Short mmCIF file of C-alpha atoms and ligand atoms in Angstrom, two decimals:
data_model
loop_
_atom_site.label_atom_id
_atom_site.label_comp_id
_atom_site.label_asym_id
_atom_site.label_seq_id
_atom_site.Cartn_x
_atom_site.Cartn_y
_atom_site.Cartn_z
CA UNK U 1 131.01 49.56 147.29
CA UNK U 2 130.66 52.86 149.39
CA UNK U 3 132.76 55.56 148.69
CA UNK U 4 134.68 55.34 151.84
CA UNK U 5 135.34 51.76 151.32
CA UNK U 6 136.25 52.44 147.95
CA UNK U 7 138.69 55.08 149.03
CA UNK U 8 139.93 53.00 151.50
CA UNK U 9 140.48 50.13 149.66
CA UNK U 10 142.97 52.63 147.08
CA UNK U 11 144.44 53.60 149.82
CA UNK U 12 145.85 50.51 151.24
CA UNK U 13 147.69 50.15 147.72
CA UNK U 14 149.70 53.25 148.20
CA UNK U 15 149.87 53.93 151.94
CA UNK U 16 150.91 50.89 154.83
CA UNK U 17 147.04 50.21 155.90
CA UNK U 18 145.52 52.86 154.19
CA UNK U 19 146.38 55.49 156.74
CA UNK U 20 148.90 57.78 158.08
CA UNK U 21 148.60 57.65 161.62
CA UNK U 22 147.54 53.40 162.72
CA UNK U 23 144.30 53.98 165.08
CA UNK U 24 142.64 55.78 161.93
CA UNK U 25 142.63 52.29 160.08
CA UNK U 26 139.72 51.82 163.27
CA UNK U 27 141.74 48.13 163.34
CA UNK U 28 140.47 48.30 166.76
CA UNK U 29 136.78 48.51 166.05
CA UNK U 30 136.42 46.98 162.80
CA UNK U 31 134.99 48.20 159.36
CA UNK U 32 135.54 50.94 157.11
CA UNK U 33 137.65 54.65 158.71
CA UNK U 34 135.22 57.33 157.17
CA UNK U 35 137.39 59.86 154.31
CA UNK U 36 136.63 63.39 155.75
CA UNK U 37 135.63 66.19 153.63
CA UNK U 38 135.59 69.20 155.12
CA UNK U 39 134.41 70.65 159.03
CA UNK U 40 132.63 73.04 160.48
CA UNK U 41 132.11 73.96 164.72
CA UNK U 42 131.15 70.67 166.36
CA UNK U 43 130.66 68.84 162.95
CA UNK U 44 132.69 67.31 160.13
CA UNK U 45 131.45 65.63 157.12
CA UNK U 46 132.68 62.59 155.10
CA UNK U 47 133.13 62.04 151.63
CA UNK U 48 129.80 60.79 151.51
CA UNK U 49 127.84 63.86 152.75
CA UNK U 50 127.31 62.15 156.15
CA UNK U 51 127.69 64.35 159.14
CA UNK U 52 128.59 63.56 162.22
CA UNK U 53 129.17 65.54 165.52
CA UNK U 54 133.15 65.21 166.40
CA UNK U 55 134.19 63.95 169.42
CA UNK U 56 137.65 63.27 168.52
CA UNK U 57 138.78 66.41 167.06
CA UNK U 58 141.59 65.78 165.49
CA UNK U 59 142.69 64.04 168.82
CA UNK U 60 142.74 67.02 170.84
CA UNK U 61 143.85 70.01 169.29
CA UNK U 62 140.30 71.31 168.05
CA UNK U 63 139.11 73.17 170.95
CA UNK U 64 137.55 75.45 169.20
CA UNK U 65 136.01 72.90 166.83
CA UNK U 66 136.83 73.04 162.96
CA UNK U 67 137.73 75.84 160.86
CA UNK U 68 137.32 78.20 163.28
CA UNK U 69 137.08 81.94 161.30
CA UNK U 70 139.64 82.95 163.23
CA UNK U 71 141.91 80.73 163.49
CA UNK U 72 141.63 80.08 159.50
CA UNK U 73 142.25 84.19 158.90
CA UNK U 74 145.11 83.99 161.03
CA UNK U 75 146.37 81.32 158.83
CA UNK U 76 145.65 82.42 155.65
CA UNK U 77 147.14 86.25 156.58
CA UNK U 78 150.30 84.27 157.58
CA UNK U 79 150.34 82.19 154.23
CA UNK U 80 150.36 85.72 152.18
CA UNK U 81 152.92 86.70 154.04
CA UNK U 82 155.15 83.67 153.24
CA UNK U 83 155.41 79.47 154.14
CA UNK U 84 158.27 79.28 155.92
CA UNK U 85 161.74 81.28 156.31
CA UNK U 86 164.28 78.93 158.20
CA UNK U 87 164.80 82.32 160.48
CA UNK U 88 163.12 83.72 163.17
CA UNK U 89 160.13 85.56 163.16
CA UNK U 90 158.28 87.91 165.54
CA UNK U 91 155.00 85.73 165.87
CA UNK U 92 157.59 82.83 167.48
CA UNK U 93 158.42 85.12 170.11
CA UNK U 94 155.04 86.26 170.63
CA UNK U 95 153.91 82.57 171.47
CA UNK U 96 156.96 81.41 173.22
CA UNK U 97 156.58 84.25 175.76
CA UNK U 98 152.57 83.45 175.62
CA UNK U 99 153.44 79.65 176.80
CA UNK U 100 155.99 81.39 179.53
CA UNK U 101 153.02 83.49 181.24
CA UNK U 102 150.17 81.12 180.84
CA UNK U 103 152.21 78.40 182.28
CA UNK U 104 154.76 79.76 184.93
CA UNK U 105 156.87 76.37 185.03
CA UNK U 106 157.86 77.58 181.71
CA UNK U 107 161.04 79.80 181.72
CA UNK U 108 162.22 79.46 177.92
CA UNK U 109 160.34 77.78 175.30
CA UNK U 110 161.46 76.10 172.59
CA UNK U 111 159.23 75.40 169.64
CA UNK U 112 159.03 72.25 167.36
CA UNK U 113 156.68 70.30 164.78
CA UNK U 114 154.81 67.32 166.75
CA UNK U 115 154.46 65.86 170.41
CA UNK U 116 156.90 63.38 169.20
CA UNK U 117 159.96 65.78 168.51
CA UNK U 118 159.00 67.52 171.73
CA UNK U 119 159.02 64.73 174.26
CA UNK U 120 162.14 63.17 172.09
CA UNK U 121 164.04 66.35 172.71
CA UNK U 122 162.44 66.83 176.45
CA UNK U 123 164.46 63.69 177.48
CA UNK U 124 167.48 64.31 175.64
CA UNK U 125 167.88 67.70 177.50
CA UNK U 126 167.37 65.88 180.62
CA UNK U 127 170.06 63.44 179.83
CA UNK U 128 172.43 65.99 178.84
CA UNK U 129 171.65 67.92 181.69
CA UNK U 130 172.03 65.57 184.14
CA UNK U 131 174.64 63.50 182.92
CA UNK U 132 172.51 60.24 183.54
CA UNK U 133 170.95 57.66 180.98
CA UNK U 134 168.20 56.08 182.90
CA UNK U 135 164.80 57.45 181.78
CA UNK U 136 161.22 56.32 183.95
CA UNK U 137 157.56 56.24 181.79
CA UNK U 138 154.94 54.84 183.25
CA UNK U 139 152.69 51.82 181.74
CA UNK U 140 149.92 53.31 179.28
CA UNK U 141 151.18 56.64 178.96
CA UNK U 142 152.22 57.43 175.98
CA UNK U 143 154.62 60.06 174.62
CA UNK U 144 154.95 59.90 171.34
CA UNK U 145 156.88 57.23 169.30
CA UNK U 146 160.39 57.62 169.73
CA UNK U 147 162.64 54.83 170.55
CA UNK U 148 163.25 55.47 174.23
CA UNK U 149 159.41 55.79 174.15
CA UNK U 150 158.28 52.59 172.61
CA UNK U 151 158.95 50.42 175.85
CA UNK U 152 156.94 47.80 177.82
CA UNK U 153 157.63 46.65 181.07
CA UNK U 154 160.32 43.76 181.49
CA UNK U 155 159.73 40.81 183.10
CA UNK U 156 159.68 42.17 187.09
CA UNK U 157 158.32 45.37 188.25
CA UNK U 158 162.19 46.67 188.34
CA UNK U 159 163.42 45.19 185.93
CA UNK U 160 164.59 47.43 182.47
CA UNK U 161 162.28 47.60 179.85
CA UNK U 162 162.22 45.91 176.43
CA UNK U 163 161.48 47.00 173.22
CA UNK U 164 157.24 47.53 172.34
CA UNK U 165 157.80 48.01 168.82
CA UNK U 166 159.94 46.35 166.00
CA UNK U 167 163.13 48.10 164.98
CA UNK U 168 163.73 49.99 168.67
CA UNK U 169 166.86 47.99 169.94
CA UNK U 170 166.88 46.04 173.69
CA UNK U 171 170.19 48.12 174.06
CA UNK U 172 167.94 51.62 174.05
CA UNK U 173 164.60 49.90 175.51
CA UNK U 174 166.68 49.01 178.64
CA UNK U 175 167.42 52.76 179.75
CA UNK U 176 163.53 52.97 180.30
CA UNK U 177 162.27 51.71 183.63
CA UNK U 178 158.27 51.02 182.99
CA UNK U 179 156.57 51.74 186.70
CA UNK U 180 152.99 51.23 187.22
CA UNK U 181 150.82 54.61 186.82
CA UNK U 182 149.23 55.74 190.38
CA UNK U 183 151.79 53.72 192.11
CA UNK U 184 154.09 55.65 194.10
CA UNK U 185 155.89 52.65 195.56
CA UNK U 186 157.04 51.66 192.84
CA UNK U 187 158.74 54.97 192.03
CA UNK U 188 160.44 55.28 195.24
CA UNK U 189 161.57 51.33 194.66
CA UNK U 190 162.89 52.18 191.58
CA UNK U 191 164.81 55.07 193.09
CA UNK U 192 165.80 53.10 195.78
CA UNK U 193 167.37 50.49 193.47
CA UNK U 194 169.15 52.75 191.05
CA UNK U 195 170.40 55.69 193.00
CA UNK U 196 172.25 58.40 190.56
CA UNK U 197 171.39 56.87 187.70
CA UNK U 198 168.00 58.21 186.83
CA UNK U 199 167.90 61.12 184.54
CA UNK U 200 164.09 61.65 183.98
CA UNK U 201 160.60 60.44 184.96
CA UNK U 202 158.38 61.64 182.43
CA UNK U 203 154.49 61.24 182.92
CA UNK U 204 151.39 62.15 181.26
CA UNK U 205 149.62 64.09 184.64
CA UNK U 206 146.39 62.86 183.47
CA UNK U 207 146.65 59.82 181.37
CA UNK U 208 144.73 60.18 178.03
CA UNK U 209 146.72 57.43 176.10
CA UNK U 210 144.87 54.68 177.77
CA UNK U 211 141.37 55.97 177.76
CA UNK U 212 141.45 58.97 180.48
CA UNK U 213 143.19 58.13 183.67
CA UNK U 214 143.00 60.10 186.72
CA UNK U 215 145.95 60.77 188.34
CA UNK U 216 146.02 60.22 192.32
CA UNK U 217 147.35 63.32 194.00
CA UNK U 218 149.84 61.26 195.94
CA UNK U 219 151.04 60.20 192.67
CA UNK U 220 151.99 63.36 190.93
CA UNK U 221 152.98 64.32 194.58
CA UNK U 222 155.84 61.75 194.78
CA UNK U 223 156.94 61.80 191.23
CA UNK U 224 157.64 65.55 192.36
CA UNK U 225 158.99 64.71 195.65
CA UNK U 226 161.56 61.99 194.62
CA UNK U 227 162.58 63.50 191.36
CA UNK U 228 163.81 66.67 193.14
CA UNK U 229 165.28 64.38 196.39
CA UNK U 230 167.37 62.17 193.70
CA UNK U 231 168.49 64.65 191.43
CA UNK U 232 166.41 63.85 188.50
CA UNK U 233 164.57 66.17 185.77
CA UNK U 234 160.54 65.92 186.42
CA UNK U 235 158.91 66.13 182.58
CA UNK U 236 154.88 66.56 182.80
CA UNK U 237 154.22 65.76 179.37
CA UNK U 238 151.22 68.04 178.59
CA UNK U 239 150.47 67.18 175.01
CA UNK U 240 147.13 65.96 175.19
CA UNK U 241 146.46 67.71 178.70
CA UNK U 242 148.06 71.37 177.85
CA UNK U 243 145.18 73.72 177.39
CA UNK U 244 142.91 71.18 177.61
CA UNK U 245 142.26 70.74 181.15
CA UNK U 246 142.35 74.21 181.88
CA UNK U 247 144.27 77.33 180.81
CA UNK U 248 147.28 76.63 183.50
CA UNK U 249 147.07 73.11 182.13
CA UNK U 250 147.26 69.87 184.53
CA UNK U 251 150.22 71.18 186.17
CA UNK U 252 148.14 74.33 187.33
CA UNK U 253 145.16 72.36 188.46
CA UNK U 254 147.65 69.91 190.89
CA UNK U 255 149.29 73.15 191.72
CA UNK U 256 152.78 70.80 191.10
CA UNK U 257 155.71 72.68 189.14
CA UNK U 258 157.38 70.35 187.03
CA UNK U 259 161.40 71.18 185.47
CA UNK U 260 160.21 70.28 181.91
CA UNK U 261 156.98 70.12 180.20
CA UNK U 262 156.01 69.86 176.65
CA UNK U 263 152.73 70.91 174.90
CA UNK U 264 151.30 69.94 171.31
CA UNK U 265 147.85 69.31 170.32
CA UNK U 266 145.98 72.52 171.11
CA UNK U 267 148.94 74.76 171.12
CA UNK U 268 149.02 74.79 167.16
CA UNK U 269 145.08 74.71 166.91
CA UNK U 270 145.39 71.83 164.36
CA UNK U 271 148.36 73.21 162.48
CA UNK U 272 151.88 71.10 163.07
CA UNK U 273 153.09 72.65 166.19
CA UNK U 274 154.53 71.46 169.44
CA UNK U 275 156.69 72.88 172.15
CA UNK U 276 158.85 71.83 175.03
CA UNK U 277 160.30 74.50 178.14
CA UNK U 278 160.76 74.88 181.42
CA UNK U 279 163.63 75.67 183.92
CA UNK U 280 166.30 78.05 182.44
CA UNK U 281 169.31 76.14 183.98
CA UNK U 282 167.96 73.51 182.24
CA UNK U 283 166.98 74.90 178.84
CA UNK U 284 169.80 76.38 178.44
CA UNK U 285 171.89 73.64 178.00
CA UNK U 286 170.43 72.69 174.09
CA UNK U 287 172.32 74.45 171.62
CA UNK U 288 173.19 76.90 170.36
CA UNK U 289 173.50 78.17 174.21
CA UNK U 290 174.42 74.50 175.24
CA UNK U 291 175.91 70.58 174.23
CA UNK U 292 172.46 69.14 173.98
CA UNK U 293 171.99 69.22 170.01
CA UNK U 294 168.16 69.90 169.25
CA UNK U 295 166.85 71.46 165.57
CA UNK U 296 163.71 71.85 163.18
CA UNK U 297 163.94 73.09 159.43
CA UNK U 298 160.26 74.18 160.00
CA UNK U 299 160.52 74.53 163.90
CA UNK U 300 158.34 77.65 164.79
CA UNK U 301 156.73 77.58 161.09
CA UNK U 302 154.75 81.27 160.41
CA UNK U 303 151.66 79.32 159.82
CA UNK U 304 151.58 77.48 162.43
CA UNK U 305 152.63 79.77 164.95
CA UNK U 306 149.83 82.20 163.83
CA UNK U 307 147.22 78.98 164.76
CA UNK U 308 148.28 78.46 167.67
CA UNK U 309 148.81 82.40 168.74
CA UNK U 310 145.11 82.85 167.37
CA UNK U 311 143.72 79.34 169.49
CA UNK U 312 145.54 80.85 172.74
CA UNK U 313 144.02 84.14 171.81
CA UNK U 314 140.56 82.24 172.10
CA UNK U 315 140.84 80.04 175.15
CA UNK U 316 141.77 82.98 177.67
CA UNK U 317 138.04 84.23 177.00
CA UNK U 318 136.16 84.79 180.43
CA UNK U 319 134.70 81.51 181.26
CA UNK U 320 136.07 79.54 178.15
CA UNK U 321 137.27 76.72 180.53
CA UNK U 322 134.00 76.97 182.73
CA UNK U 323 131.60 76.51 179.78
CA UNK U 324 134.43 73.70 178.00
CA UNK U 325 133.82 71.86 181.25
CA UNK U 326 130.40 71.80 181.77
CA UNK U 327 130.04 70.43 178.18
CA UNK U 328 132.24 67.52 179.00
CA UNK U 329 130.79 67.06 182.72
CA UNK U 330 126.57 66.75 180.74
CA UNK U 331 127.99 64.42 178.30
CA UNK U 332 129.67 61.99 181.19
CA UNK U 333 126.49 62.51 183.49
CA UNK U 334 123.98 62.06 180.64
CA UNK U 335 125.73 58.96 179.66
CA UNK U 336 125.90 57.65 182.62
CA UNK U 337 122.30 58.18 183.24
CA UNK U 338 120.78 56.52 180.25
CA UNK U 339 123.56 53.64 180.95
CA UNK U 340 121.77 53.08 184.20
CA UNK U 341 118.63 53.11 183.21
CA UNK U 342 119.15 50.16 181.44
CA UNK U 343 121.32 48.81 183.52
CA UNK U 344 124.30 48.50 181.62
CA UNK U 345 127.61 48.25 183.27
CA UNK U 346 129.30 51.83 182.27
CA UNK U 347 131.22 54.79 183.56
CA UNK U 348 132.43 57.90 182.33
CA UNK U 349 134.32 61.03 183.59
CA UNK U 350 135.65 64.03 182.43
CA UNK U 351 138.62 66.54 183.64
CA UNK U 352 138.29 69.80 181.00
CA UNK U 353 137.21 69.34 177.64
CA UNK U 354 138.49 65.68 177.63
CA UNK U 355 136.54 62.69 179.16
CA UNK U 356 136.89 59.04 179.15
CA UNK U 357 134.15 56.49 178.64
CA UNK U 358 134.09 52.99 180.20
CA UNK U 359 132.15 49.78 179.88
CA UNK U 360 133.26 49.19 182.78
CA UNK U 361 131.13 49.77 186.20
CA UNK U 362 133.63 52.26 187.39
CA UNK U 363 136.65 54.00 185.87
CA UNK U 364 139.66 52.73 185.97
CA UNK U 365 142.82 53.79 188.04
CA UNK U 366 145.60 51.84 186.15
CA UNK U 367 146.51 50.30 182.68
CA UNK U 368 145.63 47.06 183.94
CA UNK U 369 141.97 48.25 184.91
CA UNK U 370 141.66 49.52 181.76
CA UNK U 371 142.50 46.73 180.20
CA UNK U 372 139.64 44.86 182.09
CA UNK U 373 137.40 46.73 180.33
CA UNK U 374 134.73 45.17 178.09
CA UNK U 375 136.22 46.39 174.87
CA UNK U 376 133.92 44.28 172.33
CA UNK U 377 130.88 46.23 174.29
CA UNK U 378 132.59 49.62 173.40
CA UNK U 379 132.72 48.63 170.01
CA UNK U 380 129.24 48.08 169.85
CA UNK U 381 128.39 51.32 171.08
CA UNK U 382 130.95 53.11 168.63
CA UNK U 383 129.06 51.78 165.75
CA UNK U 384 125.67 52.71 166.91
CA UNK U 385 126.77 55.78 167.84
CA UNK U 386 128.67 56.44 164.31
CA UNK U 387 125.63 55.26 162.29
CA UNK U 388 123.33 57.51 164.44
CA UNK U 389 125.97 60.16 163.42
CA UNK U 390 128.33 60.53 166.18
CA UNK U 391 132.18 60.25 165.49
CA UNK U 392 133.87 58.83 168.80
CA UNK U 393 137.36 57.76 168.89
CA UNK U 394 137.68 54.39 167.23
CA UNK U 395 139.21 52.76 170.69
CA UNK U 396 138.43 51.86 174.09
CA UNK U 397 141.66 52.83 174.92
CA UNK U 398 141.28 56.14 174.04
CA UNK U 399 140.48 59.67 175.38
CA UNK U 400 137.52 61.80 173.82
CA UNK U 401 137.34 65.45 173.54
CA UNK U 402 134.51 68.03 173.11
CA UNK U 403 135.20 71.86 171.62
CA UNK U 404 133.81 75.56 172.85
CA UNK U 405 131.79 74.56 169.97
CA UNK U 406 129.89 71.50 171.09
CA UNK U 407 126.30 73.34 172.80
CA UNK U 408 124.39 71.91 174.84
CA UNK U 409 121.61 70.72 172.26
CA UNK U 410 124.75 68.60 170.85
CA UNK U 411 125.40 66.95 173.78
CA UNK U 412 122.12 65.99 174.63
CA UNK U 413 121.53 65.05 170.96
CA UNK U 414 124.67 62.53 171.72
CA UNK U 415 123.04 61.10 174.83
CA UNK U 416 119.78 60.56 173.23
CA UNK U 417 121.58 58.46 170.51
CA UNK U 418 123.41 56.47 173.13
CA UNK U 419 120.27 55.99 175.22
CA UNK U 420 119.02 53.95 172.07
CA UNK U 421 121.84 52.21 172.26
CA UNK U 422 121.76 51.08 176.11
CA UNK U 423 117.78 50.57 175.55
CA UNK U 424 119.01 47.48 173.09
CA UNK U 425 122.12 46.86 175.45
C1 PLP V 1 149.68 62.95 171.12
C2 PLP V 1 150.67 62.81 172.20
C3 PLP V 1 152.05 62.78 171.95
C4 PLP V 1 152.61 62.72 170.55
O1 PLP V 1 152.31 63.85 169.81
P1 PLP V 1 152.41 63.75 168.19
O2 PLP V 1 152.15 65.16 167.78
O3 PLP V 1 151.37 62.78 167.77
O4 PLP V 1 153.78 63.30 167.86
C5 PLP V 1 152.91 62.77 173.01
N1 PLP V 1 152.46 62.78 174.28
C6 PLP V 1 151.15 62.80 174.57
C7 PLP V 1 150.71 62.82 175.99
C8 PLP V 1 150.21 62.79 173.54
O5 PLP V 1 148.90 62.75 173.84
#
C-alpha cells in the first residue's frame, strides 16, 4: 500500500472519512486524497516526495503561493510575541482600518475565525437590524455551513426552503427563500410576494461554490436595486472573491456598494481569519455598541492578523492584480486551445486569480447548467492531470485558483500536461 493510502486508511479510524473538511476525502473523484508535506511558491509536496503544481491553494487564500518568506516572518515575529491575549491588540486595528480603505463599502470591521462565523454573524446583524426573519441565498452559492445556510430550494420557485443537511431543522430552513442565481425575476417575485418580511439577500457576486459562475450585471444590479427599494440589508459575501478578483474585490469591479460584506480566505493568507463590515448604522447594532450578540475567544488572533496584514501588504504591489490575471486568463486560453484541437467539448474562464473549468462546450450561467456538465469527463482529466503532477480541485463543482507565484513556464507546463490528456480524449 502507498503511503497516502496507508495514511488514509488510519485516518478514517480516527477522523469521520479520514478528513476534516468533506471535498478533501476527493469522494467526488474517486481514489486516494494525497497527505501534504510541506509547500513552497506554486508547489506543494506529498508525503511521498511527489510534487505537484497547486491549483487549489488551500481553496483560495494562497495568493501568494505557500510559505511565502514574508508572510511566514510576520508570523513567526507575532508567535514570539505571544498566541493569543483575549484583548485587543494594535495589529487588529491596523487591518480592520486596512479592510475599511481598500474596500470603501466597509465602514467598521469586525474580525472573526472562518467564512462560516462571518456570514453566520453577517445575517444575524441583518436580522437584528432590520427586525425581519426572512433571509434570500441563491441556488449553488454557498456561504459557509451554518444552519440558515444549509438550504435547498422547496418544492416551487417561491416556496420556503427545506433543510440540505441532516440536523438543520424545517422550522430554520423555512426563513431561507432559495432564488435561482442570474435570475432577477425571481428576486423581484419573491419581493413581490413577501413584502416587509425580508431581512437579507446574501449572494456570492461571482459564484465560486459551483465551479465559477459569472454573475450577469443585471443581476447584481437588481439584488442592489430591490434590496434598498424593500428595506432589506444587501450582504456580498466576498469570501472566496475578496482580494481575489481584484484589490477592491467583486464589489469594486461591478462598481455596486453593498450594506454588508464579509471576507475570509485571502484576508488571513492561510492563517484562521475572516471578517465581516460594512455600513455603520448597521454595524453598530452588534454588541457591545448594540442587541445583536456576536463574539470570538480568538477573534482577531495576533497570528493571524499579522498573515493577513503581511498578504494585504503584498497584493497592493503595482501590477499584482494585472500579472495575477494574466496567469489565470493563459491557463483558460491555453486550455481551451489544446481542448479544441482535439475537439473535445470544454470551456474555461477566469475573473482574477480564480477560473473555472468546464467539460462543457460553454460555461455555464446557473446551478442547473452546471450541473449539466459532464462530470465523469472532469474526473478523467483530474487524474491525468494529478499523475502528470498537477493538483486541481478534486470537483467539477469547484472553483480553481492560481498565486503571484504561478509563472508563466507553470502554466504552460499545466497546458502541455492537459494537451496529453485531450490528445487521448
Ligand atoms: C469558503 C467560503 C465560505 C466559508 O468559509 P469557511 O472559512 O470555510 O468557513 C463562505 N462563503 C464563501 C463564498 C466561501 O467561498
Amino acid at each position: 500500500m502507498s503511503l497516502n493510502a496507508s495514511l488514509f486508511a488510519k485516518a478514517q479510524r480516527f477522523i469521520p472519512g479520514g478528513v476534516n473538511s468533506p471535498v478533501r476525502a476527493f469522494r467526488s473523484v474517486g481514489g486516494v486524497p494525497r497527505f501534504f508535506a510541506k509547500g513552497t511558491g506554486a508547489r506543494f509536496q506529498d508525503v511521498e516526495g511527489r510534487e505537484y503544481l497547486d491549483y487549489v491553494g488551500s481553496w483560495g487564500p494562497l495568493i501568494l503561493g505557500h510559505a511565502h518568506p514574508e508572510v511566514v516572518a510576520a508570523v513567526q515575529e507575532a508567535a514570539e510575541r505571544g498566541l493569543s491575549f483575549g484583548a485587543p491588540t494594535e495589529a487588529e486595528i491596523e487591518l480592520a482600518e486596512l479592510l475599511c480603505r481598500l474596500v470603501p463599502s466597509l465602514e467598521m470591521a469586525r474580525l472573526v475565525s472562518s467564512g462560516t462565523e462571518a456570514t453566520m454573524s453577517a445575517i444575524r446583524l441583518a436580522r437584528g437590524y432590520s427586525g425581519r426573519d426572512l433571509l434570500v441565498k441563491f441556488e449553488g452559492c454557498y456561504h459557509g455551513h451554518s444552519d440558515s445556510l444549509l438550504v435547498k430550494a422547496g418544492s416551487g420557485l417561491l416556496t420556503f426552503g427545506n433543510p440540505s443537511s441532516g440536523g438543520v431543522p424545517a422550522d430554520i430552513a423555512r426563513h431561507t427563500l432559495v432564488l435561482p442565481y442570474n435570475d432577477p425575476e425571481a428576486l423581484t417575485d419573491a419581493f413581490a410576494r413577501h413584502p416587509d418580511a425580508i431581512a437579507a439577500v446574501i449572494v456570492e457576486p461571482v459564484a465560486g461554490n459551483m465551479n465559477l459562475i459569472m454573475p450577469r450585471p443585471e443581476f447584481l444590479a437588481a439584488c442592489r436595486e430591490l434590496t434598498a427599494r424593500h428595506g432589506a440589508t444587501l450582504i456580498f459575501d466576498e469570501v472566496m472573491t475578496g482580494f481575489r478578483v481584484g484589490l477592491g474585490s467583486a464589489q469594486g469591479l461591478y462598481g455596486i456598494t453593498p450594506d454588508l460584506s464579509t471576507f475570509g480566505k485571502v484576508i488571513g493568507g492561510g492563517m484562521p481569519l475572516a471578517a465581516f463590515g460594512g455600513k455603520r448604522e448597521i454595524m453598530e447594532k452588534i454588541s457591545p455598541l448594540g442587541p445583536v450578540y456576536q463574539a470570538g475567544t480568538l477573534s482577531g488572533n495576533p497570528l493571524a492578523v499579522a498573515a493577513g496584514l503581511a498578504t494585504l501588504r503584498l497584493v497592493q504591489a503595482d501590477g499584482f492584480y494585472e500579472t495575477l490575471s494574466a496567469r489565470a486568463r493563459r491557463l483558460c486560453e491555453g486550455l481551451c486551445q489544446a481542448a479544441e484541437k482535439h475537439n473535445a467539448p470544454f470551456s474555461a474562464q477566469s475573473i482574477g486569480g480564480m477560473f473555472g473549468l468546464y467539460f462543457a462546450p460553454t460555461p455555464p450561467a446557473s446551478f442547473a447548467e452546471v450541473m449539466a456538465s459532464d462530470a465523469a469527463a472532469f474526473n478523467r482529466f483530474f487524474h491525468a492531470m494529478l499523475e502528470a503532477g498537477h493538483y486541481f480541485a478534486p470537483s467539477a463543482f469547484e472553483a480553481g485558483f492560481v498565486s503571484a507565484a504561478h509563472s508563466e513556464a507553470d502554466i504552460n507546463a499545466t497546458i502541455e500536461a492537459a494537451e496529453q490528456f485531450f490528445a487521448a480524449f
